[in-house]
PDB file of C-alpha atoms in Angstrom:
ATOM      1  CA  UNK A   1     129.348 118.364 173.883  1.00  0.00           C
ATOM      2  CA  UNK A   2     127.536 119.214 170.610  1.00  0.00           C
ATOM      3  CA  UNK A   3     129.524 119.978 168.129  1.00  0.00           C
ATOM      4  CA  UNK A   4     127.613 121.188 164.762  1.00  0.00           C
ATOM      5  CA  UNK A   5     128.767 121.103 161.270  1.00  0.00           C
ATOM      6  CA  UNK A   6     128.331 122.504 158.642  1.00  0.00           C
ATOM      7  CA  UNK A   7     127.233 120.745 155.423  1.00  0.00           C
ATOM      8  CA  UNK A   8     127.211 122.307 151.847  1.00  0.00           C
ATOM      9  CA  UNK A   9     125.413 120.522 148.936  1.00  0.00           C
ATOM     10  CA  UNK A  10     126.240 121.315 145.528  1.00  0.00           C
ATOM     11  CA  UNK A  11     124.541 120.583 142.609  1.00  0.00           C
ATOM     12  CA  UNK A  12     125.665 117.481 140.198  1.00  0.00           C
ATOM     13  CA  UNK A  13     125.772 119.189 136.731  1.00  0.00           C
ATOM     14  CA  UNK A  14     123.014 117.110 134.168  1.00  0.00           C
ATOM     15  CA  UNK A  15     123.467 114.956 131.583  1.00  0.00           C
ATOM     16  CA  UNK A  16     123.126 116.038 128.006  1.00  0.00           C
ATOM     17  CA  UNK A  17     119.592 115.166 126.973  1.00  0.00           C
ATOM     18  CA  UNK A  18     120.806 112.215 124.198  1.00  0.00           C
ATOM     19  CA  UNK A  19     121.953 110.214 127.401  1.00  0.00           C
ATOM     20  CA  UNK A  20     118.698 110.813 129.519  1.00  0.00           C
ATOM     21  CA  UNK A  21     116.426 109.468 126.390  1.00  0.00           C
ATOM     22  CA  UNK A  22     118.230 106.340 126.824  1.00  0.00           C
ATOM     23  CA  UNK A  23     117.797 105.801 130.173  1.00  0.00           C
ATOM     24  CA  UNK A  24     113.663 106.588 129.487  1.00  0.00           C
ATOM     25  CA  UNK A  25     114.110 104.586 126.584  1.00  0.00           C
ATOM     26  CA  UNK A  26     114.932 101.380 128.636  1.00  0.00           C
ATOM     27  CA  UNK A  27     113.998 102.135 132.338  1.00  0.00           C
ATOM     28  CA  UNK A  28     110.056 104.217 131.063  1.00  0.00           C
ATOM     29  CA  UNK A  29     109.871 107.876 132.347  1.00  0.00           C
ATOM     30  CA  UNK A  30     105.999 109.377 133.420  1.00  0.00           C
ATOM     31  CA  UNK A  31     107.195 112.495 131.466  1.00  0.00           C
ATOM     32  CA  UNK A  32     108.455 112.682 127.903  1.00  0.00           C
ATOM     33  CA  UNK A  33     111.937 113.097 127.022  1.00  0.00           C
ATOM     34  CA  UNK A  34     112.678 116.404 125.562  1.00  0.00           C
ATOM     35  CA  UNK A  35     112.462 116.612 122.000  1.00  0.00           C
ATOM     36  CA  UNK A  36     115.339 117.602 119.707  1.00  0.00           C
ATOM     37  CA  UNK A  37     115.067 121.150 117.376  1.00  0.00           C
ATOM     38  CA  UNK A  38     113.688 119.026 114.126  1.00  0.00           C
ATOM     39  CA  UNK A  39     110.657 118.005 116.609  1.00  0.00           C
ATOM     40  CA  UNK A  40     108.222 119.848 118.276  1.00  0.00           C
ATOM     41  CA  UNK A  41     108.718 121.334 121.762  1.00  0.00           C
ATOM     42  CA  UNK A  42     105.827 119.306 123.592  1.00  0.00           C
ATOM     43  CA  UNK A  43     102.558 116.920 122.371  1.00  0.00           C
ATOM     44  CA  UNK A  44      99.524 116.900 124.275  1.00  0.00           C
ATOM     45  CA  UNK A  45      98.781 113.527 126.015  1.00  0.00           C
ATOM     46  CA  UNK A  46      95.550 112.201 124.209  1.00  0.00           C
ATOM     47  CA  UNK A  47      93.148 109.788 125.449  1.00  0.00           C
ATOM     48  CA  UNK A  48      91.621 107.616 122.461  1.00  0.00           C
ATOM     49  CA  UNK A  49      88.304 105.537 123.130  1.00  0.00           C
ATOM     50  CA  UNK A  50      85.758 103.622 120.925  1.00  0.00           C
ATOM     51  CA  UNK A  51      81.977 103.636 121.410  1.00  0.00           C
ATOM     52  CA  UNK A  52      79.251 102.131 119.886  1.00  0.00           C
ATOM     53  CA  UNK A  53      78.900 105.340 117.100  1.00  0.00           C
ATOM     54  CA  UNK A  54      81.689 107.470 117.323  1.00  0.00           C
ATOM     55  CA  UNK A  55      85.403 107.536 118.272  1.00  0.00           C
ATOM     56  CA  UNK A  56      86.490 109.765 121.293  1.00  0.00           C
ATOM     57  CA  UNK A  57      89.858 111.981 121.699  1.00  0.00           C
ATOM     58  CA  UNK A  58      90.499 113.756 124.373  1.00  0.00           C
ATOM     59  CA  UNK A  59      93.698 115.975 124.510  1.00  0.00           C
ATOM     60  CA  UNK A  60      95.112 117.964 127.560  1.00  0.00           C
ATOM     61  CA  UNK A  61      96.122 121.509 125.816  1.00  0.00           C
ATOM     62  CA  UNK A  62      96.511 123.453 129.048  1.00  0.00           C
ATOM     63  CA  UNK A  63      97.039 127.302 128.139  1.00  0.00           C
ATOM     64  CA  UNK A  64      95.974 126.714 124.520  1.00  0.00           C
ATOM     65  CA  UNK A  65      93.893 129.371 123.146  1.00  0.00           C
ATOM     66  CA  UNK A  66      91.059 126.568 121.453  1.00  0.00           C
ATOM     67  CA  UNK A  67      90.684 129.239 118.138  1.00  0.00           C
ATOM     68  CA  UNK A  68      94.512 128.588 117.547  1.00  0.00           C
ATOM     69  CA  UNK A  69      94.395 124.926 116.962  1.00  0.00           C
ATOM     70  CA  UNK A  70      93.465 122.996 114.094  1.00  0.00           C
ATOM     71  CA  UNK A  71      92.290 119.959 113.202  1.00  0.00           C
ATOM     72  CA  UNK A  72      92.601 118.108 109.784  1.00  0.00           C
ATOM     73  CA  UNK A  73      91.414 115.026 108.622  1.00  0.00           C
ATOM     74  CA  UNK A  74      92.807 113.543 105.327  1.00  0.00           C
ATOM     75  CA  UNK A  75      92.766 109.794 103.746  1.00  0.00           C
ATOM     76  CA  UNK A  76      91.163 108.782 107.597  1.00  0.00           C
ATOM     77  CA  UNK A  77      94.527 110.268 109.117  1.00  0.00           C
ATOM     78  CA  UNK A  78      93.735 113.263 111.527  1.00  0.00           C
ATOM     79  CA  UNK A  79      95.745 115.869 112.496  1.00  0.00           C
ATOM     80  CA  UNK A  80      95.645 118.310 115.566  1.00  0.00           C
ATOM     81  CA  UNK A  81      98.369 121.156 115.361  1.00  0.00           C
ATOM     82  CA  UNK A  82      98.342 124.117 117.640  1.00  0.00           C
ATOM     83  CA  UNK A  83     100.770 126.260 119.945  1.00  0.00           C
ATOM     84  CA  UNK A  84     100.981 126.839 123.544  1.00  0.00           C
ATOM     85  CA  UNK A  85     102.546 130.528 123.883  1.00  0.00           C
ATOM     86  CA  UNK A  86     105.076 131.364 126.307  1.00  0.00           C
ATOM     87  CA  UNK A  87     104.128 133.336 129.352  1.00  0.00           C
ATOM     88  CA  UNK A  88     106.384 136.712 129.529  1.00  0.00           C
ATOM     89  CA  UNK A  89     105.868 138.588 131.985  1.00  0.00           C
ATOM     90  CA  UNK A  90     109.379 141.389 132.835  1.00  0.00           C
ATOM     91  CA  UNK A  91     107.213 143.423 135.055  1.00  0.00           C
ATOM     92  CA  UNK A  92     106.568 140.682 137.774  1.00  0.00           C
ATOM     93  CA  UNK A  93     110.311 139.575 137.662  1.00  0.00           C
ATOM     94  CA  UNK A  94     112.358 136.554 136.401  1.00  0.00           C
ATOM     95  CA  UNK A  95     111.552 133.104 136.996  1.00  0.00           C
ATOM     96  CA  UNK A  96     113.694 130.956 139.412  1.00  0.00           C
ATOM     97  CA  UNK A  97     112.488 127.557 137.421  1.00  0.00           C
ATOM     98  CA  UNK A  98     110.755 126.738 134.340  1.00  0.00           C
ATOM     99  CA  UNK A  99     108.628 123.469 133.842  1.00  0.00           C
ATOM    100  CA  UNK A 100     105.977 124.299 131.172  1.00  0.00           C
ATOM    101  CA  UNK A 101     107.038 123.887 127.580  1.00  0.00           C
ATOM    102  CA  UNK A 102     106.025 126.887 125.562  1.00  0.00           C
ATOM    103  CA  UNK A 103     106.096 125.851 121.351  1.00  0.00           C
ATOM    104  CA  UNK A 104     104.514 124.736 118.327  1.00  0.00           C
ATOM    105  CA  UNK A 105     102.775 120.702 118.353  1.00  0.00           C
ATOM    106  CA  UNK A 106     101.458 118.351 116.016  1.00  0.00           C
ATOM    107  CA  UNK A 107      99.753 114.918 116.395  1.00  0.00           C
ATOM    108  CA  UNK A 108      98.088 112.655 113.820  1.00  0.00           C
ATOM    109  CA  UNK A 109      96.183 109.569 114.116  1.00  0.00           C
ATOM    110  CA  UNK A 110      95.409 107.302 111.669  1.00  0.00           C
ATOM    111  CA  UNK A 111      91.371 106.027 112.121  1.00  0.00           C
ATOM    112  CA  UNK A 112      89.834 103.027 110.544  1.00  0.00           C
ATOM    113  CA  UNK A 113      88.007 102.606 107.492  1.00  0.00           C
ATOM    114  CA  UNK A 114      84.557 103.021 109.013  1.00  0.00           C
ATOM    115  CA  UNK A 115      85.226 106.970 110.648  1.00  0.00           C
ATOM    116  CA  UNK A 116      83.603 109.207 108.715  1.00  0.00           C
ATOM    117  CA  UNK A 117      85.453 112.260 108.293  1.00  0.00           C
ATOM    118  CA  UNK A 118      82.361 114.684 107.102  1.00  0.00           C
ATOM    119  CA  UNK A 119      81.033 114.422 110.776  1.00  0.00           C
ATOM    120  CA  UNK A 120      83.862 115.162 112.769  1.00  0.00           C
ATOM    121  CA  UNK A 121      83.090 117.759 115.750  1.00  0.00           C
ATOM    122  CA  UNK A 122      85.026 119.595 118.307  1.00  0.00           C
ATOM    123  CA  UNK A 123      84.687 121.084 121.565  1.00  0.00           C
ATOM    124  CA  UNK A 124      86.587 122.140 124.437  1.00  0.00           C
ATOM    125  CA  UNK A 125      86.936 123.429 127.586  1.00  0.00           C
ATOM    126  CA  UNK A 126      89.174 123.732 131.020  1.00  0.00           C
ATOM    127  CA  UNK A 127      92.109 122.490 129.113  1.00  0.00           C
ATOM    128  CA  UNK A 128      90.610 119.761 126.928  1.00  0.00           C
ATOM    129  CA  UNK A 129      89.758 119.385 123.789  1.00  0.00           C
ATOM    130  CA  UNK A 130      87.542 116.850 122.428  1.00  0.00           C
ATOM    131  CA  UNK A 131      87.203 115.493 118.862  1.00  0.00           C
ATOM    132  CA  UNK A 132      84.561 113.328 118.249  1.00  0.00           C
ATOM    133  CA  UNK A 133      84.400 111.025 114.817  1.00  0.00           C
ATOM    134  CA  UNK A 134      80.981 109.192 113.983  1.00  0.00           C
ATOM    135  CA  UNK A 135      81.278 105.942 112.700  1.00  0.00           C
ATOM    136  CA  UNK A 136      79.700 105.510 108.849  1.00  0.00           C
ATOM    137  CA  UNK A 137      76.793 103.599 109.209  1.00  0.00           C
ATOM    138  CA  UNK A 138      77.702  99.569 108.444  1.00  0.00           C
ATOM    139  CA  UNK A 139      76.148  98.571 105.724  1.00  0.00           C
ATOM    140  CA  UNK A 140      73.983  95.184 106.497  1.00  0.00           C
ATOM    141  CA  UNK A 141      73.530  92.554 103.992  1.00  0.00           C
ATOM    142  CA  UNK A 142      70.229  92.703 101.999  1.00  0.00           C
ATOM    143  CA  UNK A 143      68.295  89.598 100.466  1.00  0.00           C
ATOM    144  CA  UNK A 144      67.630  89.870  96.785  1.00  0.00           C
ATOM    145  CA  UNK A 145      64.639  88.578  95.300  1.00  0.00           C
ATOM    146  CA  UNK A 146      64.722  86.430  92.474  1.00  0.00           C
ATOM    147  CA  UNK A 147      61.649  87.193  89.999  1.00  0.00           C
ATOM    148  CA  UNK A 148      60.888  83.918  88.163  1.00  0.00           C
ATOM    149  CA  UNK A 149      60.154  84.511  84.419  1.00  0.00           C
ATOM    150  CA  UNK A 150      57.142  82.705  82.983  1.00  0.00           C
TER     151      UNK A 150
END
């Protein structure tokens, strides 16, 4: 005969979050370890490339209105800050689990010499925004003539 049993699981309770950045810190993690109060709650992931006239970021800012984020550039160091807001909604009921992080961000990047900060441009859509830097033109070496007096 069959005899079934029941099984109950219960949860393990978590780790405080100081402990679990040290595990990502020497085993990696695909998702960032959660930030402490003095940082910001989340930071887009950014994709950085180099072309033959312009430098290329691309940042995932999911549920960003693009009006509410700006972008700096000062001494070739540029900044994107922004906020994701929190979705609230008491008349459809609670939520059973929470993933998305909801707060205030801020990234900076320091360019080379050669990006020329008077021709940045920015566009978006379906969750991305994209900055594009030109490069300055490079200025080529010129041949000076020599005029021979007399």
């Amino acid at each position: 005969m069959n005899h079934l049993r029941q099984v109950s699981f219960r949860r393990a309770p978590m780790f405080g979050g100081d402990v679990n950045r040290v595990f990502e810190h020497f085993f990696g993690s695909d998702t960032p370890a959660p930030a402490t109060s003095a940082e910001s709650a989340w930071a887009p992931r950014v994709d950085i490339r180099e072309e033959a006239g312009r430098f290329l970021i691309l940042a995932d800012v999911p549920g960003v209105n693009l009006a509410d984020i700006e972008i700096q550039m000062d001494k070739n160091v540029l900044s994107i800050t922004g906020e994701r807001k929190a979705f609230t909604s008491e008349a459809e009921g609670t939520f059973s689990r929470v993933e998305r992080v909801a707060g205030a961000f801020k990234r900076s990047f320091t360019l080379p010499e050669s990006a020329d900060a008077d021709g940045v441009t920015a566009s978006g859509g379906h969750g991305v925004l994209e900055i594009a830097i030109p490069k300055k033109a490079e200025s080529t070496p010129r041949r000076i003539a020599i005029n021979a007096a007399g």
